[in-house]
CSV table of C-alpha atoms in Angstrom, one decimal:
chain,number,residue,atom,x,y,z
A,1,MET,CA,82.5,168.8,164.8
A,2,ASN,CA,85.8,167.4,163.5
A,3,THR,CA,86.7,168.8,160.1
A,4,ALA,CA,90.3,167.5,160.0
A,5,CYS,CA,91.4,165.9,156.8
A,6,HIS,CA,92.9,162.4,156.6
A,7,THR,CA,94.8,160.3,154.2
A,8,ILE,CA,93.8,156.9,152.8
A,9,VAL,CA,95.4,154.7,150.2
A,10,LEU,CA,93.0,153.3,147.6
A,11,GLN,CA,94.4,150.9,145.0
A,12,GLY,CA,97.9,152.1,145.7
A,13,HIS,CA,97.1,155.8,145.4
A,14,ARG,CA,97.1,158.3,148.2
A,15,HIS,CA,93.8,160.2,148.7
A,16,ARG,CA,92.8,163.1,151.0
A,17,TYR,CA,89.4,162.9,152.6
A,18,LEU,CA,87.4,164.7,155.2
A,19,ASP,CA,85.2,163.0,157.8
A,20,THR,CA,83.1,165.1,160.2
A,21,GLU,CA,82.4,162.0,162.4
A,22,THR,CA,79.0,163.5,163.3
A,23,ASP,CA,75.9,161.5,164.0
A,24,GLY,CA,73.5,160.6,161.2
A,25,PRO,CA,73.6,158.6,158.0
A,26,PRO,CA,76.8,158.9,155.9
A,27,LEU,CA,76.8,161.4,153.1
A,28,LEU,CA,79.6,161.4,150.5
A,29,LEU,CA,80.5,164.5,148.6
A,30,LEU,CA,82.2,164.2,145.2
A,31,HIS,CA,83.6,167.3,143.5
A,32,GLY,CA,83.9,168.3,139.9
A,33,ILE,CA,86.8,168.8,137.4
A,34,SER,CA,89.6,171.3,138.4
A,35,CYS,CA,88.2,171.3,141.9
A,36,SER,CA,88.7,169.5,145.2
A,37,LEU,CA,86.6,168.7,148.3
A,38,ASP,CA,87.1,172.4,149.2
A,39,ILE,CA,84.3,173.3,146.8
A,40,PHE,CA,81.9,172.0,149.5
A,41,ASP,CA,83.4,174.1,152.4
A,42,ASP,CA,80.4,176.3,152.9
A,43,VAL,CA,77.9,173.4,153.2
A,44,ILE,CA,79.9,170.7,155.1
A,45,GLY,CA,79.2,172.3,158.5
A,46,PRO,CA,75.4,172.7,157.9
A,47,LEU,CA,75.1,169.2,156.4
A,48,SER,CA,76.9,167.7,159.4
A,49,ALA,CA,73.8,168.7,161.5
A,50,SER,CA,72.0,165.8,159.8
A,51,PHE,CA,74.7,163.6,158.4
A,52,ARG,CA,78.1,162.2,158.9
A,53,VAL,CA,79.8,164.0,156.0
A,54,LEU,CA,82.6,162.4,154.1
A,55,ALA,CA,84.3,164.3,151.3
A,56,LEU,CA,86.9,162.8,149.0
A,57,ASP,CA,89.6,164.4,146.8
A,58,LEU,CA,89.2,162.3,143.6
A,59,LEU,CA,92.3,160.8,142.1
A,60,GLY,CA,94.2,163.4,140.2
A,61,PHE,CA,92.8,166.4,142.0
A,62,GLY,CA,93.1,168.4,145.3
A,63,ASP,CA,95.6,166.9,147.6
A,64,SER,CA,95.2,163.3,146.3
A,65,ALA,CA,97.9,161.7,144.2
A,66,LYS,CA,98.0,162.8,140.6
A,67,PRO,CA,99.6,159.9,138.6
A,68,GLN,CA,100.0,160.7,135.0
A,69,ASP,CA,100.1,157.1,134.0
A,70,ALA,CA,96.9,155.9,135.7
A,71,PRO,CA,94.3,154.2,133.5
A,72,TYR,CA,91.7,156.9,134.1
A,73,SER,CA,88.3,155.5,133.4
A,74,LEU,CA,84.7,155.4,134.8
A,75,ARG,CA,85.5,151.9,136.0
A,76,LEU,CA,88.6,153.1,137.9
A,77,TYR,CA,86.8,156.0,139.6
A,78,ALA,CA,83.8,153.7,140.4
A,79,ASP,CA,86.1,151.2,142.0
A,80,LEU,CA,88.0,153.8,144.0
A,81,ILE,CA,84.8,155.3,145.3
A,82,THR,CA,83.5,151.9,146.2
A,83,GLU,CA,86.7,151.0,148.1
A,84,PHE,CA,86.5,154.3,149.9
A,85,ILE,CA,83.0,153.7,151.1
A,86,GLN,CA,83.7,150.1,152.1
A,87,ARG,CA,86.7,151.2,154.2
A,88,THR,CA,85.1,154.2,155.9
A,89,THR,CA,81.6,152.8,156.6
A,90,THR,CA,80.3,149.6,158.1
A,91,ALA,CA,77.8,147.1,156.7
A,92,SER,CA,75.5,147.8,159.7
A,93,GLN,CA,75.2,151.5,158.6
A,94,THR,CA,72.7,152.8,156.2
A,95,PRO,CA,74.3,152.9,152.7
A,96,PRO,CA,75.6,156.4,152.1
A,97,TYR,CA,73.8,159.2,150.4
A,98,VAL,CA,75.9,160.8,147.7
A,99,ILE,CA,76.1,164.3,146.2
A,100,GLY,CA,78.0,164.5,142.9
A,101,HIS,CA,78.8,167.9,141.4
A,102,SER,CA,79.7,168.2,137.7
A,103,MET,CA,82.3,165.5,136.9
A,104,GLY,CA,81.6,164.0,140.3
A,105,GLY,CA,78.0,163.5,139.3
A,106,LYS,CA,79.0,161.4,136.3
A,107,TYR,CA,81.3,159.3,138.5
A,108,ALA,CA,78.5,158.8,141.0
A,109,LEU,CA,76.2,157.6,138.3
A,110,ALA,CA,78.9,155.2,137.0
A,111,THR,CA,79.5,153.9,140.5
A,112,ALA,CA,75.8,153.4,141.1
A,113,LEU,CA,75.5,151.3,137.9
A,114,LEU,CA,78.7,149.3,138.3
A,115,HIS,CA,78.1,148.6,142.0
A,116,PRO,CA,74.3,148.4,142.6
A,117,GLY,CA,73.1,148.9,146.1
A,118,LEU,CA,76.0,150.9,147.2
A,119,PHE,CA,74.1,154.2,147.6
A,120,SER,CA,70.8,155.1,149.4
A,121,GLY,CA,70.1,158.1,147.3
A,122,LEU,CA,71.8,160.4,144.9
A,123,VAL,CA,71.9,164.2,144.2
A,124,LEU,CA,73.4,165.3,140.9
A,125,SER,CA,74.4,169.0,140.9
A,126,ASN,CA,75.0,170.5,137.4
A,127,THR,CA,76.2,167.1,136.4
A,128,ASP,CA,78.4,166.0,133.6
A,129,GLY,CA,77.7,163.0,131.4
A,130,PHE,CA,74.8,164.0,129.2
A,131,THR,CA,76.6,166.0,126.5
A,132,ARG,CA,79.2,165.0,124.0
A,133,LEU,CA,82.7,166.4,124.7
A,134,PRO,CA,83.5,168.8,121.9
A,135,PHE,CA,86.4,168.0,119.6
A,136,TRP,CA,88.2,171.3,120.5
A,137,VAL,CA,88.1,170.3,124.2
A,138,ARG,CA,89.7,166.9,123.4
A,139,ALA,CA,92.3,168.7,121.3
A,140,ILE,CA,93.8,170.6,124.2
A,141,SER,CA,95.6,167.5,125.3
A,142,TRP,CA,97.5,167.1,122.1
A,143,PRO,CA,101.3,167.3,122.7
A,144,VAL,CA,101.8,170.1,120.3
A,145,ILE,CA,99.6,172.5,122.3
A,146,ARG,CA,99.4,170.9,125.7
A,147,GLN,CA,102.3,172.7,127.4
A,148,PHE,CA,101.3,176.1,126.0
A,149,LEU,CA,97.7,175.7,127.2
A,150,LYS,CA,98.8,174.4,130.6
A,151,SER,CA,100.7,177.6,131.2
A,152,LEU,CA,97.8,179.7,129.9
A,153,MET,CA,95.1,177.8,132.0
A,154,THR,CA,97.1,178.2,135.2
A,155,SER,CA,97.8,181.9,134.8
A,156,ARG,CA,96.1,184.0,137.4
A,157,ARG,CA,94.3,186.2,134.8
A,158,VAL,CA,92.9,183.3,132.7
A,159,SER,CA,92.1,181.0,135.6
A,160,ALA,CA,90.3,183.8,137.5
A,161,ARG,CA,88.2,184.7,134.4
A,162,ALA,CA,87.2,181.1,133.9
A,163,PHE,CA,86.4,180.5,137.5
A,164,ARG,CA,84.2,183.6,137.7
A,165,ALA,CA,82.2,182.2,134.8
A,166,ALA,CA,81.1,179.4,137.2
A,167,PHE,CA,78.9,181.9,139.0
A,168,ALA,CA,75.9,184.0,138.1
A,169,SER,CA,77.2,186.5,140.6
A,170,THR,CA,80.4,186.3,142.6
A,171,ALA,CA,78.9,188.8,145.0
A,172,ARG,CA,77.0,186.0,146.7
A,173,VAL,CA,80.2,183.9,147.2
A,174,ASN,CA,82.2,183.8,150.4
A,175,PRO,CA,85.4,185.6,149.4
A,176,GLU,CA,87.6,183.1,151.3
A,177,SER,CA,86.0,180.2,149.5
A,178,PHE,CA,86.3,181.9,146.2
A,179,THR,CA,90.0,182.5,146.6
A,180,LYS,CA,90.7,179.1,148.0
A,181,ASN,CA,88.9,177.3,145.2
A,182,LEU,CA,90.4,179.6,142.5
A,183,GLU,CA,93.9,178.5,143.6
A,184,ARG,CA,92.8,174.9,143.2
A,185,THR,CA,92.0,175.5,139.5
A,186,ARG,CA,95.6,176.8,139.0
A,187,ASP,CA,97.3,173.5,140.1
A,188,LYS,CA,99.5,172.5,137.2
A,189,ALA,CA,99.5,168.8,138.2
A,190,ALA,CA,95.7,168.8,138.2
A,191,VAL,CA,95.6,170.5,134.8
A,192,GLU,CA,97.8,167.6,133.6
A,193,THR,CA,95.1,165.2,135.0
A,194,ILE,CA,92.5,167.1,132.9
A,195,MET,CA,94.7,166.6,129.8
A,196,GLN,CA,94.9,162.9,130.7
A,197,LEU,CA,91.1,162.6,131.1
A,198,ASN,CA,90.7,164.2,127.7
A,199,ARG,CA,93.0,161.7,126.2
A,200,ASN,CA,91.1,158.9,127.8
A,201,TYR,CA,87.7,160.4,127.0
A,202,ARG,CA,86.3,157.2,125.5
A,203,GLU,CA,86.7,155.4,128.8
A,204,LEU,CA,85.2,158.3,130.7
A,205,ASP,CA,82.1,158.9,128.5
A,206,LEU,CA,78.8,157.5,129.8
A,207,GLU,CA,77.5,157.0,126.3
A,208,ILE,CA,80.5,155.4,124.7
A,209,THR,CA,81.0,153.0,127.6
A,210,GLY,CA,77.4,151.9,127.3
A,211,LEU,CA,76.5,153.1,130.8
A,212,ARG,CA,74.1,155.8,129.6
A,213,ASP,CA,71.9,153.2,128.0
A,214,ARG,CA,71.7,151.5,131.5
A,215,LEU,CA,70.4,154.5,133.4
A,216,SER,CA,67.0,153.0,133.6
A,217,GLU,CA,68.5,150.3,135.8
A,218,LEU,CA,69.0,152.7,138.7
A,219,ALA,CA,66.6,151.9,141.6
A,220,LEU,CA,67.3,154.7,144.0
A,221,PRO,CA,66.0,158.2,144.7
A,222,VAL,CA,67.7,160.8,142.4
A,223,LEU,CA,67.5,164.6,142.7
A,224,ILE,CA,68.9,166.8,139.9
A,225,LEU,CA,69.9,170.3,140.9
A,226,TRP,CA,70.9,173.0,138.4
A,227,GLY,CA,71.6,176.7,138.2
A,228,GLU,CA,69.4,178.5,135.6
A,229,HIS,CA,72.5,180.6,134.5
A,230,ASP,CA,75.0,177.7,134.3
A,231,ARG,CA,77.5,178.8,131.6
A,232,TYR,CA,79.5,175.6,131.9
A,233,ILE,CA,76.8,173.0,131.3
A,234,SER,CA,73.6,174.3,129.7
A,235,PRO,CA,70.5,174.2,132.0
A,236,SER,CA,68.8,172.4,129.1
A,237,THR,CA,70.9,169.4,130.0
A,238,ALA,CA,69.0,169.2,133.3
A,239,VAL,CA,65.8,168.3,131.4
A,240,ILE,CA,67.7,165.6,129.4
A,241,ALA,CA,69.1,164.1,132.6
A,242,GLN,CA,65.6,164.1,134.2
A,243,GLN,CA,64.2,162.3,131.2
A,244,GLU,CA,66.8,159.6,131.3
A,245,LEU,CA,66.8,159.0,135.0
A,246,PRO,CA,63.6,157.2,136.0
A,247,GLY,CA,61.6,158.9,138.7
A,248,SER,CA,64.1,161.7,139.2
A,249,LYS,CA,63.2,165.1,140.5
A,250,LEU,CA,64.5,168.4,139.2
A,251,VAL,CA,65.1,171.6,141.1
A,252,MET,CA,66.4,174.7,139.3
A,253,PHE,CA,68.1,177.5,141.3
A,254,PRO,CA,67.2,180.9,139.9
A,255,GLU,CA,70.0,183.5,139.5
A,256,CYS,CA,72.6,180.7,139.9
A,257,GLY,CA,75.5,179.4,137.9
A,258,HIS,CA,77.4,176.2,137.9
A,259,THR,CA,78.2,176.0,141.7
A,260,PRO,CA,75.0,176.3,143.8
A,261,MET,CA,76.9,175.0,146.9
A,262,LEU,CA,78.9,178.2,146.8
A,263,GLU,CA,76.3,180.7,145.6
A,264,TYR,CA,73.4,179.4,147.7
A,265,PRO,CA,74.8,177.3,150.5
A,266,ARG,CA,71.8,177.5,152.8
A,267,GLU,CA,69.3,176.7,150.0
A,268,PHE,CA,71.5,173.9,148.7
A,269,THR,CA,71.8,172.4,152.2
A,270,ASP,CA,68.1,172.6,152.9
A,271,THR,CA,67.1,171.1,149.5
A,272,VAL,CA,69.4,168.1,149.6
A,273,THR,CA,68.7,167.4,153.3
A,274,SER,CA,65.0,167.4,152.8
A,275,PHE,CA,65.3,165.2,149.7
A,276,PHE,CA,67.5,162.6,151.4
A,277,LEU,CA,65.6,162.4,154.7
A,278,ASN,CA,62.1,162.5,153.2
A,279,SER,CA,62.5,160.2,150.1
């Protein structure tokens, strides 16, 4: 299996991506905020037994470009994801399946609505988009406090504490994966992207943009995965998401936090593989 990363330019911005080039239908992995495609390290190999796995560092994160003047919006991310799919797959192939984690789930939903027919099926893992961003979160991007908070958020002590909160138990997490992904959260340029996303929150909110009211238009299989001990996005949000996504299925992982692909990689792989290939 080839797990080398490549570079592609999408709408003038350099992006890092991974392509296993294995047999099977394409499967695109979209990471969450503060993360990169590395969050899927422990499941890419197992998933490649059934799929050609593609994983993308979203604009502003990982090893992709981090332009501070980009017009970050749901439309921008949907267009970037669409261009990536069009340039890495062919019309003769089955449209890709998609797994979106946290922020990546919101962007996958926006892409499915703005570009109908692009996906064959969708898995949303602990997904963003169904709760209103609190005022205090938006306030961290204010110039008066931005630089102070950037230093605080990227300090080893604070970032490690915040990252550990993503898990019900770090004992189940591959130590190498934990360390690698923790360092991603300390990337100061990526933290600047988060500040920019906060400033542009109106263009990145499913409800404010009107896309949340259109979720009933989705005509594809949708599976919602959640950890019962998610401290980042309440598990109660999973029920709201299921109610608003027609025909969707919900699977809750017991003793699991915000990142089931790291806490339960085998169960995560088996669940999404069965869903995609049997829907």
